[in-house]
Coordinates of C-alpha atoms in Angstrom, one line a residue:
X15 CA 0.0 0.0 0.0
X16 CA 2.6 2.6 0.4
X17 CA 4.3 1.8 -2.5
X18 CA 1.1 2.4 -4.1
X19 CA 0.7 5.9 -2.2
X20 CA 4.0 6.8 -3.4
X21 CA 3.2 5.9 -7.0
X22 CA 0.4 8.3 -7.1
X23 CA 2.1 10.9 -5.2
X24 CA 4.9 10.8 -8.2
X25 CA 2.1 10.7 -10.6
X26 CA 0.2 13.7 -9.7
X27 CA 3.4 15.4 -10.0
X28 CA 4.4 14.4 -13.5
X29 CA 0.4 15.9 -14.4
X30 CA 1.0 19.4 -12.9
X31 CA 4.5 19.7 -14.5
X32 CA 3.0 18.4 -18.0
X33 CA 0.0 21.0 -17.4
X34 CA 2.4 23.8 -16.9
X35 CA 4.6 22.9 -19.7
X36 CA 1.5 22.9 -21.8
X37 CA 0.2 26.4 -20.5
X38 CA 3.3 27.9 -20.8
X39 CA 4.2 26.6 -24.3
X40 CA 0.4 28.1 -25.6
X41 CA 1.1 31.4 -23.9
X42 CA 4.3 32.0 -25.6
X43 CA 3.3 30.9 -29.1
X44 CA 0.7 33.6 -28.8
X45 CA 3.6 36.3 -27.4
X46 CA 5.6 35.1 -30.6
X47 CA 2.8 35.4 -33.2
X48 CA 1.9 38.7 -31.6
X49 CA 5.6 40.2 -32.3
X50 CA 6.1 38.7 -35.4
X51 CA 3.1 40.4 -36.7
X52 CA 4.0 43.5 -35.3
X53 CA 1.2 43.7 -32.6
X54 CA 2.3 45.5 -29.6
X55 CA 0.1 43.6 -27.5
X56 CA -1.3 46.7 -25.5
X57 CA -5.0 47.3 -24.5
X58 CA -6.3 50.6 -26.5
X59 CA -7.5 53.4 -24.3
X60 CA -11.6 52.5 -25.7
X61 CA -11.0 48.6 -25.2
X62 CA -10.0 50.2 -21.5
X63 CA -13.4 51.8 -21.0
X64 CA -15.2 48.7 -22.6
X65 CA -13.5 46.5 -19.8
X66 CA -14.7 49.2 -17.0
X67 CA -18.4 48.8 -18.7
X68 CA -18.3 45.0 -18.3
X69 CA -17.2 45.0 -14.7
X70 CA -20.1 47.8 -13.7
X71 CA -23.5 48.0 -15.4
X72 CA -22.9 44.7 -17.3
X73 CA -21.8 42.6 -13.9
X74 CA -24.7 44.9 -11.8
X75 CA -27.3 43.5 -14.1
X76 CA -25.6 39.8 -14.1
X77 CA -25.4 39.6 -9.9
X78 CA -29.2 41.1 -9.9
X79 CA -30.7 38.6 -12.3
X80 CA -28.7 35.9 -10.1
X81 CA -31.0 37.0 -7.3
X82 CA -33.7 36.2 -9.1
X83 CA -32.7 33.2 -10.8
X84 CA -33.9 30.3 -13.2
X85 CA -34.8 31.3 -17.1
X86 CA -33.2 35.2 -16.4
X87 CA -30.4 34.0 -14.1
X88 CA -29.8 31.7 -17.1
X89 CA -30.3 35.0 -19.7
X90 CA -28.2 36.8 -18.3
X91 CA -25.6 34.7 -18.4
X92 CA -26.0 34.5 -22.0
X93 CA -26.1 38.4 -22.2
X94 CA -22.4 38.7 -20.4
X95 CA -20.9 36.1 -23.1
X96 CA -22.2 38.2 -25.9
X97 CA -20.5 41.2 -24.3
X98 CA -17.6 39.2 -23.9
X99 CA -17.1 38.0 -27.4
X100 CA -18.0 42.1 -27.9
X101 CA -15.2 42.9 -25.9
X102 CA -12.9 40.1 -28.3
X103 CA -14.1 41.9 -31.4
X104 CA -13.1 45.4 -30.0
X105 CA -9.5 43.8 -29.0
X106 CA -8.6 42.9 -32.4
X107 CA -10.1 45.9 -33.8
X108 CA -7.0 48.3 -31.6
X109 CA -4.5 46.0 -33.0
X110 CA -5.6 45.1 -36.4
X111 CA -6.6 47.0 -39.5
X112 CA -10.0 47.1 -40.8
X113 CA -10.5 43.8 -43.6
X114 CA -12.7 43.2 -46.6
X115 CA -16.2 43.6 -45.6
X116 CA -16.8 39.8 -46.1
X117 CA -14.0 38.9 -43.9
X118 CA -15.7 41.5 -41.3
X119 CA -18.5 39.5 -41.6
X120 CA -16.7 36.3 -41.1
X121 CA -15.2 37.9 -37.8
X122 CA -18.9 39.2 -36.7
X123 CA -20.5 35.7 -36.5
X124 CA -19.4 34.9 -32.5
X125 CA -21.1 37.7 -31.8
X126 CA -24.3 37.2 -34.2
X127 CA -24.2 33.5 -32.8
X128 CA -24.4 34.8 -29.7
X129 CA -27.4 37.1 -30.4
X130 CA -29.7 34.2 -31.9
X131 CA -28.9 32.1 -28.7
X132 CA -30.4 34.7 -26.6
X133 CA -33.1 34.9 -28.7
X134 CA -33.6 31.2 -29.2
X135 CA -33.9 31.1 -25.4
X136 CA -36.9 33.6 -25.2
X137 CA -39.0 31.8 -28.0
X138 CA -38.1 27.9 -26.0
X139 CA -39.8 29.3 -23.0
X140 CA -42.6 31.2 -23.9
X141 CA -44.6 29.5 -20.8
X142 CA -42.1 31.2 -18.5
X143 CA -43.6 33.3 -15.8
X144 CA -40.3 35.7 -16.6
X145 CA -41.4 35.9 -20.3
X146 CA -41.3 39.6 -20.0
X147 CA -38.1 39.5 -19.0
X148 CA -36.9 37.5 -21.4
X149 CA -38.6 39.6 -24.0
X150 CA -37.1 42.9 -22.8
X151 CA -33.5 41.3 -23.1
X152 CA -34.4 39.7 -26.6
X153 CA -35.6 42.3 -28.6
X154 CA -33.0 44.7 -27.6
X155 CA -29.9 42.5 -27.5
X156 CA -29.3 43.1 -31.0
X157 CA -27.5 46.4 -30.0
X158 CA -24.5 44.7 -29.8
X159 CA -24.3 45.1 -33.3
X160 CA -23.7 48.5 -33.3
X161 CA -20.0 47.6 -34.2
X162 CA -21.3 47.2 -37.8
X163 CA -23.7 50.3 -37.8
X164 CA -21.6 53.7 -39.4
X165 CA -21.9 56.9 -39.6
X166 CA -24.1 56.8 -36.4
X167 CA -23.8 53.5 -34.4
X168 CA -25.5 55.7 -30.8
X169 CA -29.0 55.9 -32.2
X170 CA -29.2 52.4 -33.6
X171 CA -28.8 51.4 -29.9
X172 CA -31.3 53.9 -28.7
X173 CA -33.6 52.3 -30.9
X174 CA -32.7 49.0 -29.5
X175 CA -33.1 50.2 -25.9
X176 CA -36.5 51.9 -26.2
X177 CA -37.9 48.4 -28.1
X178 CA -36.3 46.9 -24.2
X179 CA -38.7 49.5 -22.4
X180 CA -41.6 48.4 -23.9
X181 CA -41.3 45.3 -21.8
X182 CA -40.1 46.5 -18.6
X183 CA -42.4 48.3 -18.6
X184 CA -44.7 45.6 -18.2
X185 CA -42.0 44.2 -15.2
X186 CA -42.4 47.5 -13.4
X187 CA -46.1 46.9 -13.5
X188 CA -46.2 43.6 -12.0
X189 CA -43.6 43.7 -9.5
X190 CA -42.9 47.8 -8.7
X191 CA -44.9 47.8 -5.3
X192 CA -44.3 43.9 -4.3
X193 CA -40.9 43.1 -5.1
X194 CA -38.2 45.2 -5.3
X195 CA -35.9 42.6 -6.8
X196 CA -37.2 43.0 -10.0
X197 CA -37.2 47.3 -9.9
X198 CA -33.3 47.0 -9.4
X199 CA -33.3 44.6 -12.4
X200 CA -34.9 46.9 -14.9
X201 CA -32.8 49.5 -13.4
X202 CA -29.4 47.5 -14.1
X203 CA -30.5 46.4 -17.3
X204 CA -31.7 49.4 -18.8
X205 CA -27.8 51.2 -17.4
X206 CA -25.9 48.8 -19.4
X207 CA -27.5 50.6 -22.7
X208 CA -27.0 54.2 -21.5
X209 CA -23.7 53.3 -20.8
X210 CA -22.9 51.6 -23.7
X211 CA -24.7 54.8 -25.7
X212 CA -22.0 57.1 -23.6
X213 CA -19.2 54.8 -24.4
X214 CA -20.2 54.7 -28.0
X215 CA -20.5 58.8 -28.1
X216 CA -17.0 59.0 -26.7
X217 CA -14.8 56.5 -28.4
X218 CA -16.8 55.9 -32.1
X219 CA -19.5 58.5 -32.6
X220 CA -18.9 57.4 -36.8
X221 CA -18.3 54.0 -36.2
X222 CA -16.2 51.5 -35.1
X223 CA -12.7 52.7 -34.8
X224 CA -10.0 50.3 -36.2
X225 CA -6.4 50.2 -35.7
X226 CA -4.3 52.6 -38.7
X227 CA -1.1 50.5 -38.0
X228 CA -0.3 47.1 -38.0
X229 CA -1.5 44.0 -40.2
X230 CA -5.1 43.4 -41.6
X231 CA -7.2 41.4 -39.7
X232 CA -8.3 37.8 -40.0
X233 CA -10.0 34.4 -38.4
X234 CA -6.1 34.1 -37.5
X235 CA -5.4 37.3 -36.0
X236 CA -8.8 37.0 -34.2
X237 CA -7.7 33.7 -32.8
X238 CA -4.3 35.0 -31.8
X239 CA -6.5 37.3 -29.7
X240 CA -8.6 34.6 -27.8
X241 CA -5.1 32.7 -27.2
X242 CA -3.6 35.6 -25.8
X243 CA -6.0 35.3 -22.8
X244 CA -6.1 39.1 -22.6
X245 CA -9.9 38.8 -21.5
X246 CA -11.9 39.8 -18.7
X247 CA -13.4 37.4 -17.1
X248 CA -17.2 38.0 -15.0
X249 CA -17.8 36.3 -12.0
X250 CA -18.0 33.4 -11.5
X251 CA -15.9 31.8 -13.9
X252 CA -17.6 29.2 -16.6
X253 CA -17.4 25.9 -15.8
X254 CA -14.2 23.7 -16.7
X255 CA -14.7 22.0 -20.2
X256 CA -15.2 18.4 -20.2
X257 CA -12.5 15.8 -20.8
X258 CA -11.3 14.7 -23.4
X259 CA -12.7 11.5 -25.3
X260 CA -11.9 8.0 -24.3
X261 CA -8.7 6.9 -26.8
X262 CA -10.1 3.2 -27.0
X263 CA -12.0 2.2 -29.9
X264 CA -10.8 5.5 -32.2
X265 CA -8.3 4.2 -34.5
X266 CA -10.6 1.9 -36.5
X267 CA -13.2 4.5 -38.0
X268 CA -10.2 6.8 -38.7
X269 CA -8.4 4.5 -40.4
X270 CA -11.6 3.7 -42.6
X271 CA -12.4 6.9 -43.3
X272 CA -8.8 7.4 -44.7
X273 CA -9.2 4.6 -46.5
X274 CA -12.0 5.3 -48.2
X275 CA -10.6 8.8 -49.5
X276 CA -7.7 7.3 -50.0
X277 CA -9.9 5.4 -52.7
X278 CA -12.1 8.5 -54.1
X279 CA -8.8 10.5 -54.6
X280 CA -7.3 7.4 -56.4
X281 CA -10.8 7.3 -59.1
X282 CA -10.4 11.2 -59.7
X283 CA -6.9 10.9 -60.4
X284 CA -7.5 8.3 -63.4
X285 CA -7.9 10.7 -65.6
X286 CA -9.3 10.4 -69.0
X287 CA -8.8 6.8 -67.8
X288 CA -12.3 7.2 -65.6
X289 CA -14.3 7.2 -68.9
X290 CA -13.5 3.7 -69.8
X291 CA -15.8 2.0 -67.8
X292 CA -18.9 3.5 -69.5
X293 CA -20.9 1.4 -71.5
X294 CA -21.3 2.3 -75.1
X295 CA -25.1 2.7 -76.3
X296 CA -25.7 2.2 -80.2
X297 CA -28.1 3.9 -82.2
X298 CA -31.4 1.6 -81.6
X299 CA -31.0 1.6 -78.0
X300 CA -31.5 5.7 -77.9
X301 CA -35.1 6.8 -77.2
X302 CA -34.7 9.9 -79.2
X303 CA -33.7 7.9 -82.2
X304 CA -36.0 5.1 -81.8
X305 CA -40.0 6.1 -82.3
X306 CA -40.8 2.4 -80.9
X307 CA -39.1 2.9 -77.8
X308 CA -41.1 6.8 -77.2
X309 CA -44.3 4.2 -77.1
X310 CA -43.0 2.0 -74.6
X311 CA -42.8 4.1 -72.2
X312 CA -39.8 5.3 -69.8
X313 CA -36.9 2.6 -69.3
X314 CA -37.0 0.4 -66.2
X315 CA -34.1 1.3 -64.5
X316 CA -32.3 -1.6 -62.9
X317 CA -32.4 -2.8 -59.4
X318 CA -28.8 -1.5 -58.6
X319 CA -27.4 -0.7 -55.5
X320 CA -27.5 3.1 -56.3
X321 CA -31.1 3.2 -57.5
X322 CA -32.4 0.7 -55.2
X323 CA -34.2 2.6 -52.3
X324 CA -32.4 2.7 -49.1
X325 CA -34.5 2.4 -45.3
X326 CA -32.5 4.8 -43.9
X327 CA -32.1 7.4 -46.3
X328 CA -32.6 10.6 -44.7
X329 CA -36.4 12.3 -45.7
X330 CA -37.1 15.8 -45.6
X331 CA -38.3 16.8 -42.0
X332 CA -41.8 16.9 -41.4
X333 CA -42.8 20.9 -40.7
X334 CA -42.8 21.1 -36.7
X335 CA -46.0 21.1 -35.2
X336 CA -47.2 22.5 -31.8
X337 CA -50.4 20.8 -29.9
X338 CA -53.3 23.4 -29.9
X339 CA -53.7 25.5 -26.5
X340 CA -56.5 26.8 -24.7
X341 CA -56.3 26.2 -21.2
X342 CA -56.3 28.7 -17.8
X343 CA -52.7 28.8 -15.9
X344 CA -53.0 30.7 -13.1
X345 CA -54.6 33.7 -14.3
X346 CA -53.2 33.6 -17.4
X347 CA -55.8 31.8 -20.1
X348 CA -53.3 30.6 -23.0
X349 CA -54.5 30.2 -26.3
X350 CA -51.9 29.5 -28.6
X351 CA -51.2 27.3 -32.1
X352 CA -55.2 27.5 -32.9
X353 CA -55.0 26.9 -36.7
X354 CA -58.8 27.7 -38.6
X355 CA -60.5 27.3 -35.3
X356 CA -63.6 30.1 -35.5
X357 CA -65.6 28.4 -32.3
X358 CA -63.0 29.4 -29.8
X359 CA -65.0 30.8 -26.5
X360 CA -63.6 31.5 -23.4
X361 CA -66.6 32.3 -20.7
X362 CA -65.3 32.1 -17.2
X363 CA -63.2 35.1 -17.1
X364 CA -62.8 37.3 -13.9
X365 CA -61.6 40.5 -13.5
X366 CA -57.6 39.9 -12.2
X367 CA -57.4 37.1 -15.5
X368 CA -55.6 38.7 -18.6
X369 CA -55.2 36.4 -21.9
X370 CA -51.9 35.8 -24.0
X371 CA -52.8 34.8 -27.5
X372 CA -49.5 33.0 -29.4
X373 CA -49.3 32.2 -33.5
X374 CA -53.0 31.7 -34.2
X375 CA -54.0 31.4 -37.8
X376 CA -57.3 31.9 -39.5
X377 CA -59.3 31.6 -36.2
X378 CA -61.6 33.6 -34.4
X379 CA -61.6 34.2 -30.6
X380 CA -64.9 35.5 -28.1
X381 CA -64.0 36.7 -25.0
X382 CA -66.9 36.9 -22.3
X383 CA -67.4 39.0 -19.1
X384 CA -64.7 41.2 -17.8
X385 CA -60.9 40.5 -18.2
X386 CA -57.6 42.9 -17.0
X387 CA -55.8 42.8 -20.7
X388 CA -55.6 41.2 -23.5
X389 CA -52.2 40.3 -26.0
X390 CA -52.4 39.1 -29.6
X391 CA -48.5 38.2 -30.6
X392 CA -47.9 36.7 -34.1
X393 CA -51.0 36.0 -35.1
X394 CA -52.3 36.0 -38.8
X395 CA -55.7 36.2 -40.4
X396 CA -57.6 36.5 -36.4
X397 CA -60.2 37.9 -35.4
X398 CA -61.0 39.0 -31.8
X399 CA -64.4 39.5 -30.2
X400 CA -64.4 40.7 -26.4
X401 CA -66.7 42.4 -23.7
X402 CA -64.9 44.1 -21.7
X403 CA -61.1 45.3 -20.7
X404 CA -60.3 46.9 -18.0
X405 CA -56.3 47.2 -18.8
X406 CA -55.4 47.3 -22.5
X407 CA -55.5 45.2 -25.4
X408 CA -51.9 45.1 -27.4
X409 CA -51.5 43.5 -30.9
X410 CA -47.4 43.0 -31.6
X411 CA -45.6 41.6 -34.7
X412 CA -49.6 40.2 -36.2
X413 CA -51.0 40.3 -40.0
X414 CA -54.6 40.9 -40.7
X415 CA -56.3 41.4 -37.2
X416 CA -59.9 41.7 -36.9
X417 CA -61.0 43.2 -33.2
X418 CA -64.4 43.7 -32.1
X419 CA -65.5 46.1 -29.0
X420 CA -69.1 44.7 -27.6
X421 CA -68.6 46.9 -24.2
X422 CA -65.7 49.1 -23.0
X423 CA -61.6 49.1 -23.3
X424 CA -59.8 52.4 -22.1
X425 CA -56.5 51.8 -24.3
X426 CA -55.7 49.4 -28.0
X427 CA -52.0 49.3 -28.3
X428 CA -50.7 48.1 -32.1
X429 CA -47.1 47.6 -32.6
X430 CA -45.1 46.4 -35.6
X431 CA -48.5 44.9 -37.3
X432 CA -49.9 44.9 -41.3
X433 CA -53.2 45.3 -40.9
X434 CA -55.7 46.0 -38.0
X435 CA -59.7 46.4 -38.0
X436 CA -61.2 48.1 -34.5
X437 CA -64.8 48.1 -34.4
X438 CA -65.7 50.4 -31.5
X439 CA -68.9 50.0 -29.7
X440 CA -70.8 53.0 -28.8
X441 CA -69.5 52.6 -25.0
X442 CA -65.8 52.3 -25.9
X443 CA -65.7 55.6 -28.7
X444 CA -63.2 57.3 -25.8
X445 CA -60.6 54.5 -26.3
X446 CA -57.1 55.6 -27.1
X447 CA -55.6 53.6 -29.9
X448 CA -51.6 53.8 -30.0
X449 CA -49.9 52.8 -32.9
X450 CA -46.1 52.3 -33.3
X451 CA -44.4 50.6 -36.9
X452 CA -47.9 49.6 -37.8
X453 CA -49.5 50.0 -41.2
X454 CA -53.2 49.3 -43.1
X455 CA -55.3 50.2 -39.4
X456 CA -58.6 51.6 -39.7
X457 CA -61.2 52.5 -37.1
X458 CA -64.7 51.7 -37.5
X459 CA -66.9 54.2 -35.8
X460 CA -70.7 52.5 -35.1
X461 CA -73.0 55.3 -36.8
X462 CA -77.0 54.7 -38.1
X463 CA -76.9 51.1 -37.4
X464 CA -73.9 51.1 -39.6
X465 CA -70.1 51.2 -39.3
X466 CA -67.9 54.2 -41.0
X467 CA -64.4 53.5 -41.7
X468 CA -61.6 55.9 -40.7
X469 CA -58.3 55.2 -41.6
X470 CA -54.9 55.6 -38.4
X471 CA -52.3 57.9 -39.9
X472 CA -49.3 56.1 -41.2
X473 CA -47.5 59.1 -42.2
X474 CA -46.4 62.2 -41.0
X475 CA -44.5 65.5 -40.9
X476 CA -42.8 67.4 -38.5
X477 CA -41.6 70.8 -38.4
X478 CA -39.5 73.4 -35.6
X479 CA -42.1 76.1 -34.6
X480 CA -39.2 78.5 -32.8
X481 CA -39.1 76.6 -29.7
X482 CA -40.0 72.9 -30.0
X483 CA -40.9 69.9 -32.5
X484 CA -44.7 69.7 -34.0
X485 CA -45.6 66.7 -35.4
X486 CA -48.6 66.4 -37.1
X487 CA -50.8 64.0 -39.9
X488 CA -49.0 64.2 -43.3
X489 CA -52.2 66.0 -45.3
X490 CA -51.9 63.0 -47.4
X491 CA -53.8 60.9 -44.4
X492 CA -56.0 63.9 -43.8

């Protein structure tokens, strides 16, 4: 037994030397690459202010969603390694000289990955009770690409944050006089932005500002970067990566797979040579030539291995399909993936209960008794009858809506839709309808047992009256 303890003693030991060997050997290739390509190595005064970014608002808004944990502890976590591969990007950009646009885009896609992952997340759990903050973080997380947005990167994240405030907005409502957990989230979120705007304002009001010295960049220089390790790192660190694969059982398939290209390389290379297996085909045997073989129909192709159908050849995928919903959770009534359903009632509603209606198609919806609010999200060809809100109905990203007022609703909010029809009972003609990136919305106004059709303004103009902005109607909608 002690010999044995010894052993293992004496083997540990070789594994931390071999580990540092290894570390140290990675870190000065990367030094050596760096100087050879003239790369000083140096952090750039705005890669400095990025880094003080990351470890304040970014790493506020990370340790507050922590607190709150599950789907936007998970989030966030998404959001700081999309700042992170920002922060990469904006590394290589001090050292390296701007490249061909489609080599920019090349060195953009950690970044865009990293955008579609967050976005991915929000649309797998859209039966999360922090869907809203989700969404917030979703539709605004494409700011990061400001990098590629010149002469003026500052307002395209403006834009980005304000689509953000339309959700936590929402947060606030729920949470602002019950829990204070999610108030400091909002809060930290909605910094990062303003700093990020400030930062953008001070170091590239035109546009990203690349090196003027040094080589062009490429997926090698930007690689140089990562093994450099000058990166800053949020807590906590990301978990170690797993080992590495078993080394039984891996020869064989490599060696086959040699093998076989081994054999397609030795085909190609025959030549002219590759021709003489071909089969000659006289004159008679040619359907083009030969009227009696037109009437016979096609040719019966042979049973051969290569026509013969295979079990497991792969099919086209089938187009995913989602199970209908219409069910109460909580007091949230869920009616989602309804496809040319036009009996859809929901009676038992009470007053605290708001509905959330998800990717319905040619379908039509009646509401009964008194709800708080109402949301239709990406819904096509739908229509909407309802008695009563107390809150607000909203209509986002939607095609062809149809909504029908039988009693009161103080507020209709559209955003980003193509096509909306409000028919107004005579109780609800004080509603306020807002509009935002919405187009083809009409009002219908009950009048002699009829309805009159009044089209939203789409278009406007806006002037400076000596003191302020008026906006008004282009006379066009007039």
């Amino acid at each position: 037994m002690a010999e044995t303890h010894v052993l293992m003693e004496r083997l540990e030991k070789a594994v931390i030397r071999l580990e540092s060997l290894f570390s140290d050997s990675h870190r000065s290739a990367a030094v050596e690459y760096e100087a050879v390509n003239g790369v000083s190595g140096g952090v750039a005064p705005y890669v400095e202010a990025f880094d003080r970014l990351l470890n304040g608002s970014v790493a506020e808004f990370l340790r507050n969603s922590r607190t709150l944990e599950g789907d936007v502890k998970t989030h966030a976590e998404m959001v700081c390694a999309a700042f992170q591969a920002q922060r990469s990007f904006l590394l290589l950009a001090s050292q390296y000289q701007e490249p061909q646009e489609n080599e920019v885009a090349m060195l953009l896609k950690p970044i865009s990955d990293k955008i579609q992952e967050i976005q991915n997340f929000r649309e797998s759990n859209r039966g999360s009770k922090m869907f809203n903050h989700l969404s917030a973080v979703s539709e605004s997380i494409p700011a990061l690409g400001w990098i590629a947005a010149s002469p003026k990167p500052g307002p395209y994240v403006k834009e980005m944050n304000d689509a953000a405030t339309f959700y936590t907005n929402r947060v606030l409502k729920d949470y602002k006089n019950s829990d204070s957990r999610h108030v400091d989230w909002v809060k930290s979120y909605l910094n990062i932005w303003s700093e990020l705007q400030a930062y953008i304002k001070e170091h590239h009001t035109t546009g990203l500002s690349w090196s003027k010295t040094g080589p062009v960049a490429s997926t090698m220089s930007m690689r140089s970067i990562l093994m450099s390790g000058q990166c800053v790192s949020l807590p906590p660190p990301p978990p170690p990566p797993p080992g590495p694969p078993p080394l039984f059982d891996t020869e064989s398939p490599k060696d086959e797979a040699t093998a076989s290209r081994s054999a397609l390389f030795a085909q190609l290379n025959q030549g002219e040579a590759i021709t003489r297996g071909l089969r000659h085909v006289s004159d008679d045997q040619k359907t083009h030539k030969n009227p009696s073989l037109r009437a016979q129909g096609p040719p019966v192709r042979s049973p051969t291995k290569s026509h013969m159908p295979s079990p497991t050849s792969p099919k086209t995928p089938p187009r995913q399909s989602h199970s209908p919903v219409l069910e109460l959770e909580g007091k949230k009534w869920r009616v989602e993936y309804q496809d040319d359903k036009n009996d859809l009632v929901i009676t038992d509603t009470e007053l605290k209960q708001v509905a959330y209606i998800f990717k319905c198609n040619k379908s039509t919806l009646q509401i009964k008794g008194k709800i708080n609010s109402i949301t239709v999200d990406n819904c096509k060809k739908f229509g909407l009858v309802f008695d009563n809100v107390v809150g607000i109905v909203e209509v986002i990203n939607s095609r062809d809506i149809q909504i029908q007022v039988m009693g009161k609703v103080p507020t209709i909010s559209i955003n980003k839709t193509e096509g909306c029809h409000i028919y107004l009972s005579e109780e609800s003609l004080d509603c306020e309808i807002v509009s935002a990136k919405s187009s083809e919305m009409n009002i219908l106004i009950p009048q002699d047992s009829d309805y009159k059709e009044f089209p939203v303004p789409e278009q406007f103009k806006t002037a400076w009256d000596g003191s302020k902005l008026v906006t008004e109607p282009a006379e066009i909608m007039c």
